[in-house]
Coordinates of C-alpha atoms in Angstrom, one line a residue:
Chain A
X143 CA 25.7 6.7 -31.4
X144 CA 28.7 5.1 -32.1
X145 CA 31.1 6.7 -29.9
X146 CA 28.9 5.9 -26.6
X147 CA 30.3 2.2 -27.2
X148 CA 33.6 2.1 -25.7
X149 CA 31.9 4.2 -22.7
X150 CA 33.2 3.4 -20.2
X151 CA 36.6 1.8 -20.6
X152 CA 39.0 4.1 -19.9
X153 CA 37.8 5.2 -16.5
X154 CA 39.0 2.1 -15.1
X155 CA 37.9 2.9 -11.3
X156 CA 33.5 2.1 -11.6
X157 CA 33.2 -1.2 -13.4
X158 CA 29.3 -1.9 -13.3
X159 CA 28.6 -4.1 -16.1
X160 CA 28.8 -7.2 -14.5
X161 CA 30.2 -9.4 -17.2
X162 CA 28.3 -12.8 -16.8
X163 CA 25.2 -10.7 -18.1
X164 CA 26.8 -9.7 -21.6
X165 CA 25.7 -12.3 -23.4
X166 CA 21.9 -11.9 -22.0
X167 CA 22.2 -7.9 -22.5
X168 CA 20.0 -8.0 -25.6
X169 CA 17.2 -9.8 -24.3
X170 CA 17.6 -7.5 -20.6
X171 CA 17.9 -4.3 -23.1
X172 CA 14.2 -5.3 -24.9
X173 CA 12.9 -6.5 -21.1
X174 CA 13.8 -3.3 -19.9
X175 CA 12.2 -1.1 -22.9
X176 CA 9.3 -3.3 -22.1
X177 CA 8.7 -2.6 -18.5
X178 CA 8.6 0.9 -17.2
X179 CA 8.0 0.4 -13.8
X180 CA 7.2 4.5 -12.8
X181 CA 8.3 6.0 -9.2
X182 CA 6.2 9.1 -9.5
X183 CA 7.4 11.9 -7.7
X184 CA 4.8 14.5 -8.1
X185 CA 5.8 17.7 -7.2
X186 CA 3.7 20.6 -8.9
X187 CA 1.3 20.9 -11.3
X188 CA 2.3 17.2 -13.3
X189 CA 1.1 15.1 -10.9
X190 CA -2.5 15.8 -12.1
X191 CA -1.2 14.9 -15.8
X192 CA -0.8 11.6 -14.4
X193 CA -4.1 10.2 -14.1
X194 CA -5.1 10.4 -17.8
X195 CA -2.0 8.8 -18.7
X196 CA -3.4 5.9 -16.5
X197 CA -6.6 5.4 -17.2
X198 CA -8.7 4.5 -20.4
X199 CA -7.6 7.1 -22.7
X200 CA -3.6 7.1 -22.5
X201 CA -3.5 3.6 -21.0
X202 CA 0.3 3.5 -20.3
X203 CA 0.0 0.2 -19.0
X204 CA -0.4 -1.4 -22.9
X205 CA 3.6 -0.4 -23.1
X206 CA 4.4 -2.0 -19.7
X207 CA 4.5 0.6 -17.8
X208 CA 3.2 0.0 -14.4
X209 CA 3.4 2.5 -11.1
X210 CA 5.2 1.4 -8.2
X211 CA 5.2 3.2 -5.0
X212 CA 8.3 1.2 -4.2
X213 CA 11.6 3.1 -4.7
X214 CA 13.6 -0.3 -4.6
X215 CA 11.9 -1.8 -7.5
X216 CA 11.1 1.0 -10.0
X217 CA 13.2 1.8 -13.2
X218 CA 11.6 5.6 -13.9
X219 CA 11.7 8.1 -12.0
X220 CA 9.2 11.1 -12.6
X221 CA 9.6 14.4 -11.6
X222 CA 6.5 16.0 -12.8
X223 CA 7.0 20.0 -12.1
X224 CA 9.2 22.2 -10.1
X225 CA 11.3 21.2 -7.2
X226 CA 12.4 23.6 -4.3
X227 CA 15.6 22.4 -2.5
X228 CA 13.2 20.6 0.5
X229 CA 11.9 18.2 -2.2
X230 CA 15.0 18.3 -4.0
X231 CA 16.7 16.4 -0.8
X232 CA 14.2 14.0 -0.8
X233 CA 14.4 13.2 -4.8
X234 CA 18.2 12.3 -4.5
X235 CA 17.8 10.0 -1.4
X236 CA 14.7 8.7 -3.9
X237 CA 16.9 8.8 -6.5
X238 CA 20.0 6.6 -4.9
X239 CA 17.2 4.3 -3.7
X240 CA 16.6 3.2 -6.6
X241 CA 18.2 0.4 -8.2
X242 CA 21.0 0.7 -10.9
X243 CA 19.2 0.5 -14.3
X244 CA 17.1 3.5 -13.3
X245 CA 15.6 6.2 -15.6
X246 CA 14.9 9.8 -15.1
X247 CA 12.2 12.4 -16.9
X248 CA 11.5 15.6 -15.7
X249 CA 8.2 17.3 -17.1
X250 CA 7.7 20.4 -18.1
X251 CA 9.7 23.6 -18.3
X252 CA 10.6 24.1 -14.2
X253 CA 13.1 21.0 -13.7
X254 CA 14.6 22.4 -17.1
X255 CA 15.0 26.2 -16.1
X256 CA 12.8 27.0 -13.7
X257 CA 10.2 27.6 -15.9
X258 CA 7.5 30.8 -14.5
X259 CA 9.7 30.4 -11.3
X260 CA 12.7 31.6 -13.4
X261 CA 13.1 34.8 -10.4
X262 CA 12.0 32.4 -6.9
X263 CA 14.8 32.6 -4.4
X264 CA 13.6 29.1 -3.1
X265 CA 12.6 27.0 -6.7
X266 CA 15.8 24.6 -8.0
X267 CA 16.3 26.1 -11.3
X268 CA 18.5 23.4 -13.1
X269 CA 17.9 20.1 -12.0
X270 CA 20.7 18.5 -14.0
X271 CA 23.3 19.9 -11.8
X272 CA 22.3 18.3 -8.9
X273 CA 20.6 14.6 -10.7
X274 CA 20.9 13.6 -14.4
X275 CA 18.0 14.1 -16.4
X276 CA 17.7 11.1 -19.4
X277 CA 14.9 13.0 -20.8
X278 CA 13.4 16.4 -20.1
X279 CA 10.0 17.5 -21.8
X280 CA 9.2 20.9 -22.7
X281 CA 6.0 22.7 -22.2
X282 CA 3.9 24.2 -18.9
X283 CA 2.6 21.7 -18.6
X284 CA 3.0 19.2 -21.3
X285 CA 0.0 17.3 -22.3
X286 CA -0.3 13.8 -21.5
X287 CA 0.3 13.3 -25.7
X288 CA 3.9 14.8 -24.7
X289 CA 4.2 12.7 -22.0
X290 CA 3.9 10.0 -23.7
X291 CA 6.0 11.0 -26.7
X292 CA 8.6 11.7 -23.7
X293 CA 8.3 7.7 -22.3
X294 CA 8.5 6.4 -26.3
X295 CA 11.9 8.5 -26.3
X296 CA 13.1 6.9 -22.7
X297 CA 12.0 3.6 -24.9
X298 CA 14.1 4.3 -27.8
X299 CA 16.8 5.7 -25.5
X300 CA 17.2 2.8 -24.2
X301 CA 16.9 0.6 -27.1
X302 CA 20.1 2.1 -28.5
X303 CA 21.5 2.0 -24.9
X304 CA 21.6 6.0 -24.7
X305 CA 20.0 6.1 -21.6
X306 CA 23.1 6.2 -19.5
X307 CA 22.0 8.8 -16.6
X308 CA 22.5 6.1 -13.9
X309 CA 26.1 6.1 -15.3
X310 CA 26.9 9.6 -15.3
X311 CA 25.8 9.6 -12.1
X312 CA 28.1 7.0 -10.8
X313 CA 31.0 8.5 -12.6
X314 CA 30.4 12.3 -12.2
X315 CA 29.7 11.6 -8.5
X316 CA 32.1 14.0 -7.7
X317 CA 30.4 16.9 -9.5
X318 CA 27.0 15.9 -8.7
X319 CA 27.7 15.6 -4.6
X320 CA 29.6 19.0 -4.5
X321 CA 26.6 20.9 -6.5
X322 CA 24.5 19.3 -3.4
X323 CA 26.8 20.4 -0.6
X324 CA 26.7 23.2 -1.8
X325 CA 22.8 24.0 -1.8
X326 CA 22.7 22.2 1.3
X327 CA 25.8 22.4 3.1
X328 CA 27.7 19.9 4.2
X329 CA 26.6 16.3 5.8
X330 CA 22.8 17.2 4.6
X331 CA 22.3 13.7 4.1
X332 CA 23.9 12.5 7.7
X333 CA 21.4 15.1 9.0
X334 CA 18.6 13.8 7.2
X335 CA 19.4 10.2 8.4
X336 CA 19.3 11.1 11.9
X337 CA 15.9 12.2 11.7
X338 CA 14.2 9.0 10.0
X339 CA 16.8 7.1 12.5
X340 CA 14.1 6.7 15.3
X341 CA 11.2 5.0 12.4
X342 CA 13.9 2.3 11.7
Chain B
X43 CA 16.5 -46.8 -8.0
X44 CA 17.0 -43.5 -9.5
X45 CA 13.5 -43.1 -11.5
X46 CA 14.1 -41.0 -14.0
X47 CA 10.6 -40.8 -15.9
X48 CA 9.9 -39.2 -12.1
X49 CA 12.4 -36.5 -12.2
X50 CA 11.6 -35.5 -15.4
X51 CA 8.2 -35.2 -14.9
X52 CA 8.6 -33.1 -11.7
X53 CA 10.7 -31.0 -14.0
X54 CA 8.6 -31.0 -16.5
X55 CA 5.3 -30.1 -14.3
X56 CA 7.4 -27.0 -12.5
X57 CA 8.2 -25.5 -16.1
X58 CA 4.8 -25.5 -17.1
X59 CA 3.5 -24.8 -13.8
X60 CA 6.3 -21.3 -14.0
X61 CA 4.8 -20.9 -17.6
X62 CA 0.8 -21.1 -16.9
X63 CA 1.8 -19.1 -13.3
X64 CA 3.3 -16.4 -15.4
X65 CA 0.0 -16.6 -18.1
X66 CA -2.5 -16.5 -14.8
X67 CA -0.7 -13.4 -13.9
X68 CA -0.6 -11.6 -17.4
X69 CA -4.2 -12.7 -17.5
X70 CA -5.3 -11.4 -14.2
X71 CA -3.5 -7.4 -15.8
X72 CA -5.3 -8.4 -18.5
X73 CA -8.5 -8.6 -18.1
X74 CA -8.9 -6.3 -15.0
X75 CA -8.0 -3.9 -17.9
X76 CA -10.3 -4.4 -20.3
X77 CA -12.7 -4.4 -17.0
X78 CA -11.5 -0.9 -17.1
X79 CA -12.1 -0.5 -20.9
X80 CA -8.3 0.1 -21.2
X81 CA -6.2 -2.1 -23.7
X82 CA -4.1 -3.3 -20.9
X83 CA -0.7 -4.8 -21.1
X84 CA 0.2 -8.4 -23.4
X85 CA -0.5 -11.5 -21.5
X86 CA 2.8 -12.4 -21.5
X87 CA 4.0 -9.3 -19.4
X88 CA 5.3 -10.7 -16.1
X89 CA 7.7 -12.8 -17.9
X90 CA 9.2 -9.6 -19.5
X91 CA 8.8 -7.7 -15.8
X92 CA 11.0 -11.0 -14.3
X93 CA 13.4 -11.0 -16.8
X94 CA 14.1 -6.9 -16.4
X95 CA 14.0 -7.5 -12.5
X96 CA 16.5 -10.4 -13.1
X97 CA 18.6 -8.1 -15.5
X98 CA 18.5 -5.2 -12.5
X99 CA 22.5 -4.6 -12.3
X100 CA 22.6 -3.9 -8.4
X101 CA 20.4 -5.5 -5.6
X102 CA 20.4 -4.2 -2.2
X103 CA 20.5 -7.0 0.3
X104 CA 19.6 -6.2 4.3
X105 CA 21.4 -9.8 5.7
X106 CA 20.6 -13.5 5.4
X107 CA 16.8 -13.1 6.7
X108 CA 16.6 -10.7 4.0
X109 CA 17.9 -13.1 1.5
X110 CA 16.5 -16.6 2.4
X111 CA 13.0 -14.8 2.5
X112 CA 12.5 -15.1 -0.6
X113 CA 14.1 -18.6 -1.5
X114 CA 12.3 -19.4 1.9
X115 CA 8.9 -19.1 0.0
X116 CA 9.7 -20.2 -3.5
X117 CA 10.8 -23.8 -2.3
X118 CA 7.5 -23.9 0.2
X119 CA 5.6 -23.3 -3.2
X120 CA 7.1 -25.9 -5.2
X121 CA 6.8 -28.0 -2.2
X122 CA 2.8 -27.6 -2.1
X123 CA 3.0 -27.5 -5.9
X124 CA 4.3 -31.2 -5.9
X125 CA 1.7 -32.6 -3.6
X126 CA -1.5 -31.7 -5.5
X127 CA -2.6 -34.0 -8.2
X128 CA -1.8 -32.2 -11.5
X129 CA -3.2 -34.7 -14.1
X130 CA -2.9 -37.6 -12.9
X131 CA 0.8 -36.7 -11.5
X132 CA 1.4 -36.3 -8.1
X133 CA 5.3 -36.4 -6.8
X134 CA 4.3 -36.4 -3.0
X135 CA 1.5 -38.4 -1.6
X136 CA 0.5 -39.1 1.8
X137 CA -2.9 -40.4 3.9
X138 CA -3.5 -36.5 4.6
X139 CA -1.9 -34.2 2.0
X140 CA -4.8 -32.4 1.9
X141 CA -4.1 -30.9 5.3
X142 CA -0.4 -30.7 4.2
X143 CA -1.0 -28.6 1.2
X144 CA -3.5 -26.3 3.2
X145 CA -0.8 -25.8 4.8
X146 CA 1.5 -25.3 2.8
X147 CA -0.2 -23.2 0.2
X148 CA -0.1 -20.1 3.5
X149 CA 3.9 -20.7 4.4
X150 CA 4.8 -18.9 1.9
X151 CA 3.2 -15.8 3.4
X152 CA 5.2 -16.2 6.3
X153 CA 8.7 -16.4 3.9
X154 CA 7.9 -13.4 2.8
X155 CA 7.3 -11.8 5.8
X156 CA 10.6 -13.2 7.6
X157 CA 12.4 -11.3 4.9
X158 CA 10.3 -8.3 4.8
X159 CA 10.6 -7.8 8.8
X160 CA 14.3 -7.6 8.2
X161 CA 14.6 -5.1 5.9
X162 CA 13.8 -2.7 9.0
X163 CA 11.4 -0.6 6.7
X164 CA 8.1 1.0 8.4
X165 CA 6.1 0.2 5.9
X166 CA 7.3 -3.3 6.0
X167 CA 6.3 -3.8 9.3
X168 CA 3.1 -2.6 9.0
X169 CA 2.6 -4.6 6.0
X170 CA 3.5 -7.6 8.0
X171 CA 1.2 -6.9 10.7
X172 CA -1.9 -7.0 8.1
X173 CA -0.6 -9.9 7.0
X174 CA -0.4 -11.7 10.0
X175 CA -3.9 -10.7 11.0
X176 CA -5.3 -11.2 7.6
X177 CA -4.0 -15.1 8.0
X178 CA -5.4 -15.2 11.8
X179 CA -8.7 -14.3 10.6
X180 CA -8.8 -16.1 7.4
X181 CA -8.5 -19.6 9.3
X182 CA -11.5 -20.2 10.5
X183 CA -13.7 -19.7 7.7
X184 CA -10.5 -21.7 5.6
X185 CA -10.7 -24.4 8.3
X186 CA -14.1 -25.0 7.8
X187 CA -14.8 -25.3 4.3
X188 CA -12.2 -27.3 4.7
X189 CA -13.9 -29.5 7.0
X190 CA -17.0 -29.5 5.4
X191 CA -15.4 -31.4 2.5
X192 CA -13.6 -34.0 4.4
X193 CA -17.0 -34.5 5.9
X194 CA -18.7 -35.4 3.1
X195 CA -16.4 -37.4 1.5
X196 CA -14.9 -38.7 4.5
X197 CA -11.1 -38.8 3.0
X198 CA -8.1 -36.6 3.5
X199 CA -6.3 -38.2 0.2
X200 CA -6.6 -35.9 -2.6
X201 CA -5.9 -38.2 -5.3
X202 CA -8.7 -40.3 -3.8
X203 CA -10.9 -37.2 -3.6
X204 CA -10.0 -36.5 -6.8
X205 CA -11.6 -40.3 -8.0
X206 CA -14.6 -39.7 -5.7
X207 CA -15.7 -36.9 -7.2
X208 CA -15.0 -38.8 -11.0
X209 CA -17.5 -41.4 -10.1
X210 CA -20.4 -39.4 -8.0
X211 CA -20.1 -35.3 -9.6
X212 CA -17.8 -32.7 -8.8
X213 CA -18.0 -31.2 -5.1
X214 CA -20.1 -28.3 -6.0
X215 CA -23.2 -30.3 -7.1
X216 CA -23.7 -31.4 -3.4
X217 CA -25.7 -28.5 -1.8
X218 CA -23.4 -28.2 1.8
X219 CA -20.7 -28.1 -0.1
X220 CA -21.7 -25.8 -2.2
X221 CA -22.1 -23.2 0.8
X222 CA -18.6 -24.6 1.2
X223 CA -17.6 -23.3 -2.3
X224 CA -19.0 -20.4 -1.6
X225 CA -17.0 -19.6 1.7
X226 CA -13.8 -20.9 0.3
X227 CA -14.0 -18.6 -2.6
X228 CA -14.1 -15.7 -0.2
X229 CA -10.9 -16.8 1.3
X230 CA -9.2 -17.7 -2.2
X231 CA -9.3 -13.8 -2.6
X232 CA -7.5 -13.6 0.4
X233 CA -4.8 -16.2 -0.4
X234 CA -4.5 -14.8 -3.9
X235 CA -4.1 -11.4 -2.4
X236 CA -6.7 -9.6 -4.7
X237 CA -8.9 -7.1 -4.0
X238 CA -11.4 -6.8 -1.2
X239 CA -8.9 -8.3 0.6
X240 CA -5.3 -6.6 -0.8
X241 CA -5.0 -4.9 2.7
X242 CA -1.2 -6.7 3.2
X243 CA 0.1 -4.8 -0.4
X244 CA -1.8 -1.8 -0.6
X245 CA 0.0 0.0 -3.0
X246 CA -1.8 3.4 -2.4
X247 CA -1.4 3.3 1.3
X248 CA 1.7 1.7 2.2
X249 CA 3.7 1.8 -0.4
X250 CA 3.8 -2.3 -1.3
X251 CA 3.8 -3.2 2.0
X252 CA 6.2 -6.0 2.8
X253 CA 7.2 -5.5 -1.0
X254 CA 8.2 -2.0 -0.4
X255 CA 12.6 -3.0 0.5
X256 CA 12.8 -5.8 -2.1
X257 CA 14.3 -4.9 -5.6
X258 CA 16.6 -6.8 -8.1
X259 CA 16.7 -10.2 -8.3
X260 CA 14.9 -10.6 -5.3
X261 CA 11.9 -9.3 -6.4
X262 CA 11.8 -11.2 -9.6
X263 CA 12.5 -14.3 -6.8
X264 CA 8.8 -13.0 -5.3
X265 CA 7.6 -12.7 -8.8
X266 CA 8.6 -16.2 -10.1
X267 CA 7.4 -17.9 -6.4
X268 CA 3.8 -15.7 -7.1
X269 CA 3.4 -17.4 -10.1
X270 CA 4.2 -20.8 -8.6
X271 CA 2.0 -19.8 -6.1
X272 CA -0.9 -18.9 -8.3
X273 CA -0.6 -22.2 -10.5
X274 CA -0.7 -24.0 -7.1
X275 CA -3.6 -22.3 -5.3
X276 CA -5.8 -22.4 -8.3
X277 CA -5.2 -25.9 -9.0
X278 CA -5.9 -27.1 -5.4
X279 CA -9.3 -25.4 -5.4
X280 CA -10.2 -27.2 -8.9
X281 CA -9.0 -30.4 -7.3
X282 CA -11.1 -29.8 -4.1
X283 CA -14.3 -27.9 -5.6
X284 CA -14.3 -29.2 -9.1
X285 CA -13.3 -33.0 -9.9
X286 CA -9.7 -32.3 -10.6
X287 CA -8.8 -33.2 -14.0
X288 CA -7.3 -36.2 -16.1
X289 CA -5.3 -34.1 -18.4
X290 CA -3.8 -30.3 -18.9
X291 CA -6.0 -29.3 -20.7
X292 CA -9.3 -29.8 -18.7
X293 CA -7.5 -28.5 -15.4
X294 CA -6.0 -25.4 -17.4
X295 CA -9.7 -24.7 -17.8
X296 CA -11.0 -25.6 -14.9
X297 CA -8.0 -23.3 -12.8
X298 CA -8.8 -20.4 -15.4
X299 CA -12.6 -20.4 -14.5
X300 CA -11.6 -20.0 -10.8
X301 CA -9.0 -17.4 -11.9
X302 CA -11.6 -15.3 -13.5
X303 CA -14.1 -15.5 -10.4
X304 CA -11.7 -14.3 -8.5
X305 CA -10.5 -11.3 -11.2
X306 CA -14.0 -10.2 -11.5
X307 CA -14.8 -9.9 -7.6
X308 CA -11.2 -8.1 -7.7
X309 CA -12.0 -5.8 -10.0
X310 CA -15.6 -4.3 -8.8
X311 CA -14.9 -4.5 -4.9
X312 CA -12.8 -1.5 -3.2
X313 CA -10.4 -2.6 -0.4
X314 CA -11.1 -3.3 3.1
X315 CA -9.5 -1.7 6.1
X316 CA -7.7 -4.5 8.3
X317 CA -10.3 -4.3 10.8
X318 CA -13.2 -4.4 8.5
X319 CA -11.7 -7.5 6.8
X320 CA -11.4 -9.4 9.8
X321 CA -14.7 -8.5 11.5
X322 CA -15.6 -10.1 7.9
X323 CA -14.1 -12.9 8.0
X324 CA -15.2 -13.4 11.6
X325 CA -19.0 -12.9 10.4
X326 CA -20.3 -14.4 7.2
X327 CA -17.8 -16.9 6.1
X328 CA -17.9 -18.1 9.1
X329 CA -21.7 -19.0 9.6
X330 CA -21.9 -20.3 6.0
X331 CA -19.0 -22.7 7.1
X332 CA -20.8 -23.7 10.1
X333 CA -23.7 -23.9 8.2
X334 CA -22.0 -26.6 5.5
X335 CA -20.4 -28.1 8.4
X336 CA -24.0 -28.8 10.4
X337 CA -25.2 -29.9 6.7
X338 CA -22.5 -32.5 5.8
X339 CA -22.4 -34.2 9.6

């Protein structure tokens, strides 16, 4: 997309290209595609379509892709299946862990609209409002095939450099902290702190 | 008095030690895939994993600790890199650099660990903590393989040990050391940080372990001093188990045979618990080292 070029400039309050790397942002771009590093968060039902994408018959690992219990060091996040606002807190702590080229795919039909939760007083029912999705995959639940298809088009994404949800994110902050508040009321996340305080 | 052809060499002999390092790595995915019957990843993956972890936009950074960690254990590396006898090129060389690189091949454990212990994570502690016991209880049995071979040849010079074993067969023809072989092999999966023994990064229990704060160009600091690390360790033991080697080619061989023992023991063994490892270490390897020992006095 051409207009997704000059993203970017006229905001002039986030500047997070750090220029000494534009010359090197082709080869970073194809290193990127290349390694996958998954942070999967498996809430619901996708957490068991994980396994055969892992093992002999899916074998994610011939694309790069690697999983990574480590917040700090993984590039996609997965959430595989619906997410009620307890788990919700913990994906956007997860989520702001993670380090700034940083993916996100949300499986099946519940992150998208709630999916057969569409009438639960306690299931999130649009996840974009409160994290950007880069790619969502439709289905309950997908099949590891559409999984798959869903990683190729994270791939692609960010081939062309499309896969900007860490930006939106910085630059939408606004929009994206006040949905939270207003789920969880103000100073959730001070709250939250002050109960993993006493591990640290 | 500036020796150039020196310099150059050392240069050279890091590149292709960061090259092979980064091969061993994408060799070790490799084939513990195909173990699996899965196609597994291209050899050359790790390079593409460092250069993504390099091209990481943001890196979170607890403090100096945090930060010299890492740099901490990449400059130990290249330090025990330079005193082994790569092909007839050795930088360092002293009357006992075999005790020196011993050494230094487990410092960079601790590097880690200083940087991991400030992060202030949980999980990093308690990674840090099976690390430091792993080391405790993989000394003995090190020690006395270690023993077993100064014994026998009665030198603590590698280069010399390296000519010694030119003119009268490798190491592992001579029955002791031969037990010797055995228990150092045990504890090379413990150095390498593969399987039986992966307690200090077990990535289904504790997240990584020390691993678990570092991102960005720190970790592909860790990744780049692994491979260093891995070119290293596998070179000592083909120096001190199988007659070294005169050019690249032969020790590139001779480190990926000691690289595959180790990736096939990896890949059908589960993973101890901490205490299990060290009662382990405590038990076996140790009597075959005292055994080798008794054998080569």
């Amino acid at each position: 997309m051409a207009e997704r070029k000059d993203f970017g400039e006229n905001d002039g309050v986030i500047h997070y290209e750090l220029q000494e790397f534009k010359l090197f942002e082709p080869l970073f771009k194809w290193a990127r595609k290349k390694s996958l590093w998954i942070v999967a968060f498996c809430t619901g039902c996708g957490g068991i379509e994980m396994p055969p994408l892992a093992t002999a018959r899916y074998d994610f690992e011939r694309f790069g892709i690697m999983p990574n219990p480590a917040p700090r060091m993984g590039d996609l996040f997965l959430i595989t299946g619906y997410v009620t606002p307890k788990t919700l807190k913990r994906i956007i702590i997860t989520y702001e862990m993670m380090q700034d080229p940083k993916y996100l795919l949300a499986h099946g039909s519940c992150p998208i609209n709630g999916g057969v939760y569409w009438d639960s007083y306690n299931v999130v029912k649009q996840l974009d409002k409160y994290i950007p999705i880069d790619v969502a995959i439709a289905g309950c639940m997908p099949r590891p095939e559409a999984v798959m298809d869903g990683i190729m088009e994270i791939m692609r994404k960010i081939e062309r450099g499309e896969a900007d949800g860490w930006k939106r994110y910085r630059e939408n902050y606004e929009y994206y902290r006040r949905n939270q508040d207003k789920l969880f009321g103000e100073g959730w996340r001070e709250k939250e702190a002050k109960r993993w305080l006493a591990w640290i | 008095m500036f020796d150039w052809r020196l310099i150059l060499d050392a240069i050279g002999i890091l590149i292709y030690a960061l090259v092979v390092g980064f091969i061993f790595m994408g060799i070790e995915r490799k084939a513990m895939a195909r173990i699996q019957r899965r196609i597994g990843p291209p050899i050359y993956q790790p390079i593409i994993d460092t250069l993504k972890l390099l091209g990481k936009k943001e890196s979170v950074s607890h403090g100096f600790i945090y930060n010299f960690g890492p740099v901490f254990a990449l400059g130990v590396s290249i330090t025990a890199l330079l005193f082994i006898p790569i092909a007839n090129f050795q930088l360092f060389s002293s009357n006992a650099d075999l005790i020196v690189v011993a050494y230094l091949l487990e410092v960079p454990m601790l590097g880690i660990m200083l940087g991991a212990m400030s992060s202030g994570n949980p999980y990093s502690a308690l990674g840090v903590q099976r690390g430091l016991l792993t080391m405790v209880a993989m000394q003995l049995p090190y020690g006395l393989a270690i023993i077993a071979l100064v014994q026998h040849w009665g030198t603590f010079k590698l280069s010399q040990l390296v000519a010694l074993q030119q003119l009268q067969g490798w190491s592992i023809t001579v029955p002791a050391l031969a037990l010797a072989f055995i228990v150092f092999d045990i504890v090379f999966q413990a150095l390498l940080g593969l399987e039986p023994f992966d307690i200090i990064t077990a990535p289904a229990e504790i997240s990584m372990g020390p691993m678990v704060e570092y991102g960005g160009k720190h970790a592909a600091l860790l990744f780049t001093q692994h491979a260093v690390q891995l070119f290293a360790e596998t070179a000592f033991f083909a120096v001190l188990f199988f007659g070294g080697a005169s050019n690249l080619l032969d020790l590139f061989l001779k480190q990926l045979l000691v690289l595959f023992i180790a990736i096939f023991v990896a890949s059908i063994y589960p993973r101890f618990t901490i205490d299990q490892a060290a009662k382990f270490f405590w038990k076996w390897p140790t009597i075959i080292g005292i055994i080798a020992v008794l054998l080569t006095v």
